[in-house]
Short mmCIF file of C-alpha atoms in Angstrom, two decimals:
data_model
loop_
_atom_site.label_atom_id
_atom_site.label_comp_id
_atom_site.label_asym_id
_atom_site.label_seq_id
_atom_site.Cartn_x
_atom_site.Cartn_y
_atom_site.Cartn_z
CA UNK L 1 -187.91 -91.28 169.03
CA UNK L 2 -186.09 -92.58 165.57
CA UNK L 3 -189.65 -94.47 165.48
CA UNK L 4 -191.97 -91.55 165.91
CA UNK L 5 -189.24 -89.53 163.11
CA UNK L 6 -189.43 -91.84 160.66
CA UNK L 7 -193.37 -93.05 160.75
CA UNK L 8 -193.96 -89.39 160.47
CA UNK L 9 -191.74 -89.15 157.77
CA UNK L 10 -193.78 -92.02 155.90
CA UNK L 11 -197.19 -90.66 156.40
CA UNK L 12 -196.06 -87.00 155.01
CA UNK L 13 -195.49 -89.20 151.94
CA UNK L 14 -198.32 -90.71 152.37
CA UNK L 15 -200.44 -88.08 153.03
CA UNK L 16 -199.59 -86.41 150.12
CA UNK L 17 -200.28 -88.44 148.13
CA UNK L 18 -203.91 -88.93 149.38
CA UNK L 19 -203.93 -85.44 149.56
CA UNK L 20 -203.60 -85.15 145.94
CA UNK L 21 -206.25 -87.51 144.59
CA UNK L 22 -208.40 -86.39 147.28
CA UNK L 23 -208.50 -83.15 145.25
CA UNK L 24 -210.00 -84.79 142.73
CA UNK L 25 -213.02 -86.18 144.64
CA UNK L 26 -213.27 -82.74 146.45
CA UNK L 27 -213.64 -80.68 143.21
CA UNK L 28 -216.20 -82.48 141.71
CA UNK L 29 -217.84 -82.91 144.27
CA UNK L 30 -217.49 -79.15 145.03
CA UNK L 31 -218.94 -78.30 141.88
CA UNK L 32 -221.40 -81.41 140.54
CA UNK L 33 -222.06 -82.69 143.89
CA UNK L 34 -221.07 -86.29 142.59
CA UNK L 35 -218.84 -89.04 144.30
CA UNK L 36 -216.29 -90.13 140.90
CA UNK L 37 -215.50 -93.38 142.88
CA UNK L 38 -213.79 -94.07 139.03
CA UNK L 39 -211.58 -91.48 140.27
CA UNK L 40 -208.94 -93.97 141.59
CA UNK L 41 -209.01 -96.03 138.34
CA UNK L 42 -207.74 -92.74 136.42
CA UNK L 43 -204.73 -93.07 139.18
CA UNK L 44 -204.00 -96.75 137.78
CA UNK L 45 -204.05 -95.55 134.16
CA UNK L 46 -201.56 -92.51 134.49
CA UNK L 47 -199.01 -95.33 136.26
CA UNK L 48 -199.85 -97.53 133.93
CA UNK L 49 -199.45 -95.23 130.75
CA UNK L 50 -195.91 -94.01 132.63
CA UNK L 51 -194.97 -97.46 132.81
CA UNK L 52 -195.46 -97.98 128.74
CA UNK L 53 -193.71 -94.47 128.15
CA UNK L 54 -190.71 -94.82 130.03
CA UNK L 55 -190.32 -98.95 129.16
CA UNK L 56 -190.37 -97.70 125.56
CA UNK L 57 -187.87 -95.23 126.24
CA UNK L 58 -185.76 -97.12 127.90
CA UNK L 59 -185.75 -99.71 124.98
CA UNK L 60 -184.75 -96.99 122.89
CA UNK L 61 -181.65 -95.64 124.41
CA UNK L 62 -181.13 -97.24 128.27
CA UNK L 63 -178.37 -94.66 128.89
CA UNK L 64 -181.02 -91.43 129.31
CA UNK L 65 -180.71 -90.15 132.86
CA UNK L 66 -183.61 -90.91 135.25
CA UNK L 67 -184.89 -87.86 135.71
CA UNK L 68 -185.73 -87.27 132.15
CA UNK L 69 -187.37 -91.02 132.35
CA UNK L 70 -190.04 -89.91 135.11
CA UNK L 71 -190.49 -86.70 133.79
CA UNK L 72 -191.57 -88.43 130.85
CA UNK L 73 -193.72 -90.55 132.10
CA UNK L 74 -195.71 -87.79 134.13
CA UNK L 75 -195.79 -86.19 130.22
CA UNK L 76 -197.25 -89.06 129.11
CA UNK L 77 -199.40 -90.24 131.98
CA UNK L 78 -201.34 -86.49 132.44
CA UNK L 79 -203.03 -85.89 128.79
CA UNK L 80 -204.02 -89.94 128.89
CA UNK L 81 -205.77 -89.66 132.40
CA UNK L 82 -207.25 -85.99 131.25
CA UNK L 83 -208.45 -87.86 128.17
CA UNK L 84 -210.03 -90.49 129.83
CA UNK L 85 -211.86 -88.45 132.77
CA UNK L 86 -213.00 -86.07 129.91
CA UNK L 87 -214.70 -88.93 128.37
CA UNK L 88 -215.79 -90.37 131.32
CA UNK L 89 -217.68 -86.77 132.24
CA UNK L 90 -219.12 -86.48 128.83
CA UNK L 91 -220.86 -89.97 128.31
CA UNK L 92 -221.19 -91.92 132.17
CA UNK L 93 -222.01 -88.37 134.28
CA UNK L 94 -223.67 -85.99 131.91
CA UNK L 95 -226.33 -87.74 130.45
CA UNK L 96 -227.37 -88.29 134.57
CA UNK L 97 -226.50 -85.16 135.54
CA UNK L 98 -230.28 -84.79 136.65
CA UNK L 99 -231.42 -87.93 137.15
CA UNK L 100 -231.64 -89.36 140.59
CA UNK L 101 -228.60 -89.50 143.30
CA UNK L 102 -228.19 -93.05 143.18
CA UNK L 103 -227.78 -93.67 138.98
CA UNK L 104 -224.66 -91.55 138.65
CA UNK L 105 -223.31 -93.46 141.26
CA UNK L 106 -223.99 -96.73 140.21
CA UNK L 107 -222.54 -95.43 136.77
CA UNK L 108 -219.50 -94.16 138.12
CA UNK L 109 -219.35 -97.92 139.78
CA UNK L 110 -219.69 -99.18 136.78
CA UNK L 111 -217.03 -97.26 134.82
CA UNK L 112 -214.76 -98.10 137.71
CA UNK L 113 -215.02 -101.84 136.80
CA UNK L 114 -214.94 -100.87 133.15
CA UNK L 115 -211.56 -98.98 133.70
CA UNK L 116 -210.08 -101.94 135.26
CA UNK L 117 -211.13 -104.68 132.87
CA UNK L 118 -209.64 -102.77 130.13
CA UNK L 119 -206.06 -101.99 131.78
CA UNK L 120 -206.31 -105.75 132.39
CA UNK L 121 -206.60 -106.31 128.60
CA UNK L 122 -203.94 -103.73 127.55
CA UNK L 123 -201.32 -104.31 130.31
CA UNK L 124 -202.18 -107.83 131.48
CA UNK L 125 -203.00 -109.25 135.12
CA UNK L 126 -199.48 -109.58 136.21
CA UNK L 127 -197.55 -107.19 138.33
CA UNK L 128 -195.14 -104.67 136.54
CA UNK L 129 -192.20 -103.97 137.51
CA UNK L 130 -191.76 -100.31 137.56
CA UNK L 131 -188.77 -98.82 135.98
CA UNK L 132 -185.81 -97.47 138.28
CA UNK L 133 -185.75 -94.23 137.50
CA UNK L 134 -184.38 -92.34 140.55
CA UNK L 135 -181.42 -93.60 143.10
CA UNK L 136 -182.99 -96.37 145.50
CA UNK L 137 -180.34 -95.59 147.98
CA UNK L 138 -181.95 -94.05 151.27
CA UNK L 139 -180.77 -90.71 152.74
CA UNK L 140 -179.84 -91.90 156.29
CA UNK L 141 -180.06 -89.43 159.11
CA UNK L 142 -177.88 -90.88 161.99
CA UNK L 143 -178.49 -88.50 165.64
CA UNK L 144 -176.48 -89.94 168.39
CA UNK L 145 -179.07 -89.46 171.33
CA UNK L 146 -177.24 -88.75 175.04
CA UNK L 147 -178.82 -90.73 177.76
CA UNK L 148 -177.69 -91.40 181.90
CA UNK L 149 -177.56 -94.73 180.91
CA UNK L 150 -176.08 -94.72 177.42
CA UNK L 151 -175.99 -92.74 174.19
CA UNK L 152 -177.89 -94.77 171.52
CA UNK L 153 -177.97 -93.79 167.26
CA UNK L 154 -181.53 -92.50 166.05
CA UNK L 155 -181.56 -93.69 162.56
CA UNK L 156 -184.15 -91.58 160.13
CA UNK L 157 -184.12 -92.30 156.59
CA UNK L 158 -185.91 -91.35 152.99
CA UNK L 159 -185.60 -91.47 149.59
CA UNK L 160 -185.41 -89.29 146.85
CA UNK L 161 -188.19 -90.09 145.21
CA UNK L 162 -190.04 -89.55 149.25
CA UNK L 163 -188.35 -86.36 148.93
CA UNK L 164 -189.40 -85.49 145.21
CA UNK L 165 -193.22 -86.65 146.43
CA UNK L 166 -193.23 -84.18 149.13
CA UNK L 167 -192.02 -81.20 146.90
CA UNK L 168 -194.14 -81.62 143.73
CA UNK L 169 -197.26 -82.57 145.91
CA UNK L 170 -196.48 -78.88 147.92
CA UNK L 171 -196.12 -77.17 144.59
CA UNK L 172 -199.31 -78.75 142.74
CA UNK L 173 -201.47 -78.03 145.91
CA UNK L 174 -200.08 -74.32 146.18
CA UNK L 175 -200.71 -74.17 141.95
CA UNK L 176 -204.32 -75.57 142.47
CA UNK L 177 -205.09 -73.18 145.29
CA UNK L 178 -204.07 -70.08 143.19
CA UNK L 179 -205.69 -71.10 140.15
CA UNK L 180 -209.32 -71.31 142.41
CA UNK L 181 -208.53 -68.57 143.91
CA UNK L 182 -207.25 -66.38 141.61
CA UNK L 183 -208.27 -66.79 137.99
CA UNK L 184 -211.25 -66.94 135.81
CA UNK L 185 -211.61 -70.57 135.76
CA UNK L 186 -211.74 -70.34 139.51
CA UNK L 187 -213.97 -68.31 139.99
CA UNK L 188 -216.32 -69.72 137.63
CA UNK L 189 -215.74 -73.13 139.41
CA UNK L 190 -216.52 -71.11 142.55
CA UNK L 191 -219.88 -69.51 140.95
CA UNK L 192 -220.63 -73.27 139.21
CA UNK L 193 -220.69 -74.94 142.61
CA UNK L 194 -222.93 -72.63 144.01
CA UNK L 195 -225.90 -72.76 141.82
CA UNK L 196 -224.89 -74.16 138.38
CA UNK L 197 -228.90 -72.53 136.86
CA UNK L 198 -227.45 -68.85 137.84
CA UNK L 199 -224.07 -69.18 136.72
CA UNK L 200 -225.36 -70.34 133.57
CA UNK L 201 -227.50 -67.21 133.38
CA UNK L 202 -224.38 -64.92 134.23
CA UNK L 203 -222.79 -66.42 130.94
CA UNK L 204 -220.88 -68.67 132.45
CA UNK L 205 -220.72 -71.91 130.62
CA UNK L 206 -221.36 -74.92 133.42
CA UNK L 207 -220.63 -77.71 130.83
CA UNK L 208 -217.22 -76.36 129.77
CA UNK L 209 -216.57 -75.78 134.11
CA UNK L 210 -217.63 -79.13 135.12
CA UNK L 211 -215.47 -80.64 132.38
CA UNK L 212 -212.45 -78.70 133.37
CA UNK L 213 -213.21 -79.95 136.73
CA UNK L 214 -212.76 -83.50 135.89
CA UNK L 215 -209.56 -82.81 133.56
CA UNK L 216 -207.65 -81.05 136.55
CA UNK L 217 -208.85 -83.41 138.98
CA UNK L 218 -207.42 -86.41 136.63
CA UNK L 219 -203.78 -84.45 136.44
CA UNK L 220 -203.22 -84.55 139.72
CA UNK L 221 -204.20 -88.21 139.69
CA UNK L 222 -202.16 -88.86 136.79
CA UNK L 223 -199.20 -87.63 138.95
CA UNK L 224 -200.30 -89.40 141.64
CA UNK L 225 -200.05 -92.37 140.24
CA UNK L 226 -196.70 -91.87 138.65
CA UNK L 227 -195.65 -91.50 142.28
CA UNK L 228 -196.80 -94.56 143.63
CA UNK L 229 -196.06 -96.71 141.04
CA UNK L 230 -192.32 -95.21 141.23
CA UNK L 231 -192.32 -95.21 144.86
CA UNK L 232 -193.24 -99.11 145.32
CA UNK L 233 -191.64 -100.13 141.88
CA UNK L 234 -194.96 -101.66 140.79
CA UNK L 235 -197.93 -101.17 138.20
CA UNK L 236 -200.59 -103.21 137.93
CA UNK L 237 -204.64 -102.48 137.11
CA UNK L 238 -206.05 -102.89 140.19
CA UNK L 239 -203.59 -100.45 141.76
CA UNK L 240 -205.98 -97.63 141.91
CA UNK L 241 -208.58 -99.10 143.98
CA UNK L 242 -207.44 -99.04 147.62
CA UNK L 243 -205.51 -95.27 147.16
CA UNK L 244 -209.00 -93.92 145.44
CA UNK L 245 -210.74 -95.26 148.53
CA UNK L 246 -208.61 -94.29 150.62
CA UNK L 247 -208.56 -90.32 149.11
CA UNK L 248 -211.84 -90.01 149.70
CA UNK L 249 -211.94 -91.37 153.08
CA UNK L 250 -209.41 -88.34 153.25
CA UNK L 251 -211.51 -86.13 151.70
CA UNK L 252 -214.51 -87.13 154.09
CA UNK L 253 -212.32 -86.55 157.00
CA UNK L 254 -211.23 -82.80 155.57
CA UNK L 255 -214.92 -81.91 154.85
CA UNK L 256 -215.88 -82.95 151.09
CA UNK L 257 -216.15 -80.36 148.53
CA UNK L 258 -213.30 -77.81 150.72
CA UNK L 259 -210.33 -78.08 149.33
CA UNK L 260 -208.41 -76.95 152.19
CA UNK L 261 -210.19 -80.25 153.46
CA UNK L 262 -208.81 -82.82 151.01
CA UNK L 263 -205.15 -81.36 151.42
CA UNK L 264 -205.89 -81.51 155.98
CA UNK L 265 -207.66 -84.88 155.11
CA UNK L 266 -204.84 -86.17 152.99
CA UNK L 267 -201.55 -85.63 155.41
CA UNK L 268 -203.68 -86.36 158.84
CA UNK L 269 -205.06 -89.87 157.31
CA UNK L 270 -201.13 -90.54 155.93
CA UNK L 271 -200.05 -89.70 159.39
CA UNK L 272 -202.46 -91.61 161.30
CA UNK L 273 -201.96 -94.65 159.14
CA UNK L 274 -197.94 -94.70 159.39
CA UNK L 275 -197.85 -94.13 162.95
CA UNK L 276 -200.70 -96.69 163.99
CA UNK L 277 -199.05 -99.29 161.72
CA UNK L 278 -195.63 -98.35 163.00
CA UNK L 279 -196.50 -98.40 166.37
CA UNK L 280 -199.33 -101.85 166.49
CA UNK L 281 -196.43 -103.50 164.34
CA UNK L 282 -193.63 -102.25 167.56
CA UNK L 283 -196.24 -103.52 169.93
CA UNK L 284 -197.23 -106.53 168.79
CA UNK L 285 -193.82 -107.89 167.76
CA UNK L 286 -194.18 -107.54 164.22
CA UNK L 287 -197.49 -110.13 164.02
CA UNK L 288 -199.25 -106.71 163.31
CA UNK L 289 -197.99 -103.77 161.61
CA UNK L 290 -198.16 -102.59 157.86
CA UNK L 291 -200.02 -105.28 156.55
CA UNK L 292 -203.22 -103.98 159.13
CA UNK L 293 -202.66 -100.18 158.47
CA UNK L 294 -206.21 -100.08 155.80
CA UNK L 295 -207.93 -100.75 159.31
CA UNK L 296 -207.24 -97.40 160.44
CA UNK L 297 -207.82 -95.66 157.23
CA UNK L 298 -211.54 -97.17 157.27
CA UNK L 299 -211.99 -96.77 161.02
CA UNK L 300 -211.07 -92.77 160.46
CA UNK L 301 -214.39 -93.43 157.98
CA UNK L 302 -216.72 -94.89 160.13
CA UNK L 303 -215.97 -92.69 162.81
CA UNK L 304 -216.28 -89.12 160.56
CA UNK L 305 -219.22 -90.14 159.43
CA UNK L 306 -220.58 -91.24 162.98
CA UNK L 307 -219.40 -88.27 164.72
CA UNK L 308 -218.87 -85.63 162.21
CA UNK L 309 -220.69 -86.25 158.68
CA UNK L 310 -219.70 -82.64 157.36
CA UNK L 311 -216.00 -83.13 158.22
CA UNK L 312 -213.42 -81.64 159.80
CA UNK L 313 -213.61 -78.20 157.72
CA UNK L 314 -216.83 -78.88 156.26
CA UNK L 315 -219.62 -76.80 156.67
CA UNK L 316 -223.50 -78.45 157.40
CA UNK L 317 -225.51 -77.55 154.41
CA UNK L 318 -229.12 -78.27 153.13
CA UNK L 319 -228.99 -80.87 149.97
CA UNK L 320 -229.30 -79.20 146.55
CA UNK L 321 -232.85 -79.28 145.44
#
């Protein structure tokens, strides 16, 4: 039972973290119909920039608390990745914003490997160890379980920065969900993503929509990537790769373009990956375990798209003409 606790425990972390970027895809998607697979890349850069931000801090006075270090760094990290997924909208997407499917996503490939090679220039191809900035010590649950034979200790543990992941992941998604909901960018989002000609003739302004698209989208990456990076104590610039692909397998698996979707497809892909590694690695002996948990992420792929193309909240709709 302390197993099943625990790897559940790990893919709510997880998941919300996927959850988050996945927002990102879903939005744009929602709205441009476009796959940003440079999406992740904007992830590496808000960890990366928080690294710089709270190094430099640190140099100045070491004695500031940590809390005031990561909040810092999430200052720093957001306006750099809305900055750069701003730019990224206005001169890789909108110049192909009707040209065929394929260019803007052979673009967005591009800009991906673009992304990289220049985080590799700035920050170097090493590994970066990521600032302390919150207590490593885990908060250890101990249960003592009776049995006929013998009571035994169920041991569940996480850490504060799990715990901070959890909460500020809740509040963004519950902050993301009003603002489409209930205000006027939302609902001009809402109108954009239906038909971007009539929304235009209703005096909306699709440009200015689409770009606010991409800049929340990159905030919540930003974030994002302040949390893994402070999670796993590392930084480096290929570190958004795997997580972007892995958000939008979530985001596939939630129904692309819902965002009720992304947040479902975010927490159920973090679940299923900590419990299948968790439990392979128990039956196996340890030969298999964490190291093999991107299998399951990409077999949750294969089989949406086999099965269920529109995703688990999608809906089946006719391509845009």
């Amino acid at each position: 039972m302390d197993i099943l606790l625990q790897q559940l425990i790990n893919g709510l972390v997880l998941g919300s973290i996927y959850a988050l970027v996945a927002l990102g895809y879903t939005m744009v998607y929602g709205v441009l119909g476009l796959i940003n697979f440079a999406h992740g890349e904007v992830l590496m850069i808000g960890a990366l920039t928080a690294f710089s931000a709270i190094s430099a801090l640190v140099g100045i006075n070491p004695d500031l608390p940590g809390w005031l270090l990561l909040t810092s760094g999430v200052v720093a990290a957001i306006p750099v990745c809305m900055a750069v997924s701003f730019t990224i909208e206005r001169f890789a997407y909108r110049p192909l914003r009707n040209a065929p499917r394929l260019a803007p996503l052979i673009s967005a490939i591009g800009v991906s490997i673009v992304l990289q090679t220049l985080a590799m220039i700035i920050w170097g191809r090493n590994y970066l160890i990521f600032p302390t900035t919150l207590p490593n010590d885990p908060i250890v649950l101990h249960t003592f379980v009776p049995t006929p034979e013998a009571d035994y200790e169920r041991i569940v543990s996480i850490t504060p920065i799990q715990i901070l992941i959890v909460v500020v992941s809740a509040l963004l998604m519950l902050a993301l969900t009003f603002m489409v909901k209930k205000s006027r960018l939302g609902k001009a989002m809402r109108a954009t993503s239906e038909n971007p000609q009539i929304a235009s003739l209703m005096g909306i302004n699709a440009n200015s929509v689409i770009a606010a698209t991409f800049v929340i989208g990159a905030a919540l990456a930003g974030v994002a990537g302040v949390m893994v990076a402070a999670n796993y104590a590392v930084a480096h610039f290929y570190m958004g790769f795997l997580p972007g692909l892995k958000a939008f397998t979530a985001a596939v698996l939630g129904g692309i373009g819902n965002i009720y979707g992304a947040m479902l497809g975010g927490l159920l892909l973090g679940m299923i990956e900590s419990l299948g590694a968790g439990y392979l690695g128990q039956l196996t002996g340890g030969f298999l375990g964490s190291h093999y948990q991107d299998i399951f992420a990409f077999a949750v792929l294969i089989l949406v798209l086999t099965l269920r193309p529109s995703g688990l909240l999608g809906e089946r709709v006719s391509d845009r003409a």
